[in-house]
Amino acid sequence: MAKFNPITFMQEVRQEVAKVTWPTWKEVWITTLMVLIMVALASVFFLLVDQALSHIVRFVLGVGT
């Protein structure tokens, strides 16, 4: 089993982090905005589907008439 050397580990971590391509703030904001828009659209879609299924079930079962 290899020995654990914290100094070597930290050097390797710094080397790997230097290879990462970090997004710009503009890319972060645009991506965040797109995620929020998609969440809102998905929420509205599932609300409408839930309401439609609720009305169909009430109609079939004759509940609440």
PDB file of C-alpha atoms in Angstrom:
ATOM      1  CA  MET A   1       0.000   0.000   0.000  1.00  0.00           C
ATOM      2  CA  ALA A   2       1.342   3.431  -0.941  1.00  0.00           C
ATOM      3  CA  LYS A   3       2.146   5.903   1.817  1.00  0.00           C
ATOM      4  CA  PHE A   4       0.031   9.024   2.086  1.00  0.00           C
ATOM      5  CA  ASN A   5       1.993  12.250   1.811  1.00  0.00           C
ATOM      6  CA  PRO A   6      -0.179  15.330   2.408  1.00  0.00           C
ATOM      7  CA  ILE A   7       2.295  17.714   0.760  1.00  0.00           C
ATOM      8  CA  THR A   8       2.427  15.665  -2.446  1.00  0.00           C
ATOM      9  CA  PHE A   9      -1.346  15.369  -2.375  1.00  0.00           C
ATOM     10  CA  MET A  10      -1.813  19.142  -2.128  1.00  0.00           C
ATOM     11  CA  GLN A  11       0.644  19.715  -4.988  1.00  0.00           C
ATOM     12  CA  GLU A  12      -1.298  17.283  -7.186  1.00  0.00           C
ATOM     13  CA  VAL A  13      -4.587  18.943  -6.247  1.00  0.00           C
ATOM     14  CA  ARG A  14      -3.213  22.370  -7.241  1.00  0.00           C
ATOM     15  CA  GLN A  15      -2.007  20.954 -10.565  1.00  0.00           C
ATOM     16  CA  GLU A  16      -5.429  19.469 -11.331  1.00  0.00           C
ATOM     17  CA  VAL A  17      -7.300  22.639 -10.312  1.00  0.00           C
ATOM     18  CA  ALA A  18      -5.068  24.644 -12.653  1.00  0.00           C
ATOM     19  CA  LYS A  19      -6.315  22.463 -15.554  1.00  0.00           C
ATOM     20  CA  VAL A  20      -9.967  23.305 -14.903  1.00  0.00           C
ATOM     21  CA  THR A  21     -11.673  25.727 -17.288  1.00  0.00           C
ATOM     22  CA  TRP A  22     -13.796  27.908 -15.043  1.00  0.00           C
ATOM     23  CA  PRO A  23     -16.943  29.551 -16.474  1.00  0.00           C
ATOM     24  CA  THR A  24     -17.196  33.312 -16.718  1.00  0.00           C
ATOM     25  CA  TRP A  25     -19.711  35.228 -14.593  1.00  0.00           C
ATOM     26  CA  LYS A  26     -21.806  35.845 -17.701  1.00  0.00           C
ATOM     27  CA  GLU A  27     -21.972  32.098 -18.401  1.00  0.00           C
ATOM     28  CA  VAL A  28     -22.911  31.429 -14.774  1.00  0.00           C
ATOM     29  CA  TRP A  29     -25.727  33.996 -14.829  1.00  0.00           C
ATOM     30  CA  ILE A  30     -27.095  32.814 -18.177  1.00  0.00           C
ATOM     31  CA  THR A  31     -27.040  29.176 -17.060  1.00  0.00           C
ATOM     32  CA  THR A  32     -28.687  30.059 -13.740  1.00  0.00           C
ATOM     33  CA  LEU A  33     -31.394  32.033 -15.521  1.00  0.00           C
ATOM     34  CA  MET A  34     -32.049  29.175 -17.941  1.00  0.00           C
ATOM     35  CA  VAL A  35     -32.359  26.695 -15.059  1.00  0.00           C
ATOM     36  CA  LEU A  36     -34.834  28.953 -13.253  1.00  0.00           C
ATOM     37  CA  ILE A  37     -36.903  29.393 -16.424  1.00  0.00           C
ATOM     38  CA  MET A  38     -36.990  25.635 -17.046  1.00  0.00           C
ATOM     39  CA  VAL A  39     -37.993  24.963 -13.424  1.00  0.00           C
ATOM     40  CA  ALA A  40     -40.829  27.487 -13.737  1.00  0.00           C
ATOM     41  CA  LEU A  41     -42.032  25.944 -17.010  1.00  0.00           C
ATOM     42  CA  ALA A  42     -41.861  22.424 -15.588  1.00  0.00           C
ATOM     43  CA  SER A  43     -43.787  23.556 -12.494  1.00  0.00           C
ATOM     44  CA  VAL A  44     -46.578  25.085 -14.590  1.00  0.00           C
ATOM     45  CA  PHE A  45     -46.713  22.009 -16.811  1.00  0.00           C
ATOM     46  CA  PHE A  46     -47.036  19.605 -13.870  1.00  0.00           C
ATOM     47  CA  LEU A  47     -49.607  21.873 -12.213  1.00  0.00           C
ATOM     48  CA  LEU A  48     -51.762  21.773 -15.351  1.00  0.00           C
ATOM     49  CA  VAL A  49     -51.378  17.996 -15.753  1.00  0.00           C
ATOM     50  CA  ASP A  50     -52.218  17.469 -12.079  1.00  0.00           C
ATOM     51  CA  GLN A  51     -55.335  19.641 -12.353  1.00  0.00           C
ATOM     52  CA  ALA A  52     -56.479  17.871 -15.515  1.00  0.00           C
ATOM     53  CA  LEU A  53     -56.007  14.415 -13.992  1.00  0.00           C
ATOM     54  CA  SER A  54     -57.809  15.553 -10.848  1.00  0.00           C
ATOM     55  CA  HIS A  55     -60.826  16.685 -12.872  1.00  0.00           C
ATOM     56  CA  ILE A  56     -60.840  13.462 -14.892  1.00  0.00           C
ATOM     57  CA  VAL A  57     -60.739  11.295 -11.769  1.00  0.00           C
ATOM     58  CA  ARG A  58     -63.508  13.333 -10.118  1.00  0.00           C
ATOM     59  CA  PHE A  59     -65.637  12.985 -13.272  1.00  0.00           C
ATOM     60  CA  VAL A  60     -65.097   9.221 -13.524  1.00  0.00           C
ATOM     61  CA  LEU A  61     -65.710   8.570  -9.829  1.00  0.00           C
ATOM     62  CA  GLY A  62     -68.563  11.065  -9.561  1.00  0.00           C
ATOM     63  CA  VAL A  63     -67.000  12.712  -6.514  1.00  0.00           C
ATOM     64  CA  GLY A  64     -67.686  16.362  -5.755  1.00  0.00           C
ATOM     65  CA  THR A  65     -70.632  16.796  -8.090  1.00  0.00           C
TER      66      THR A  65
END
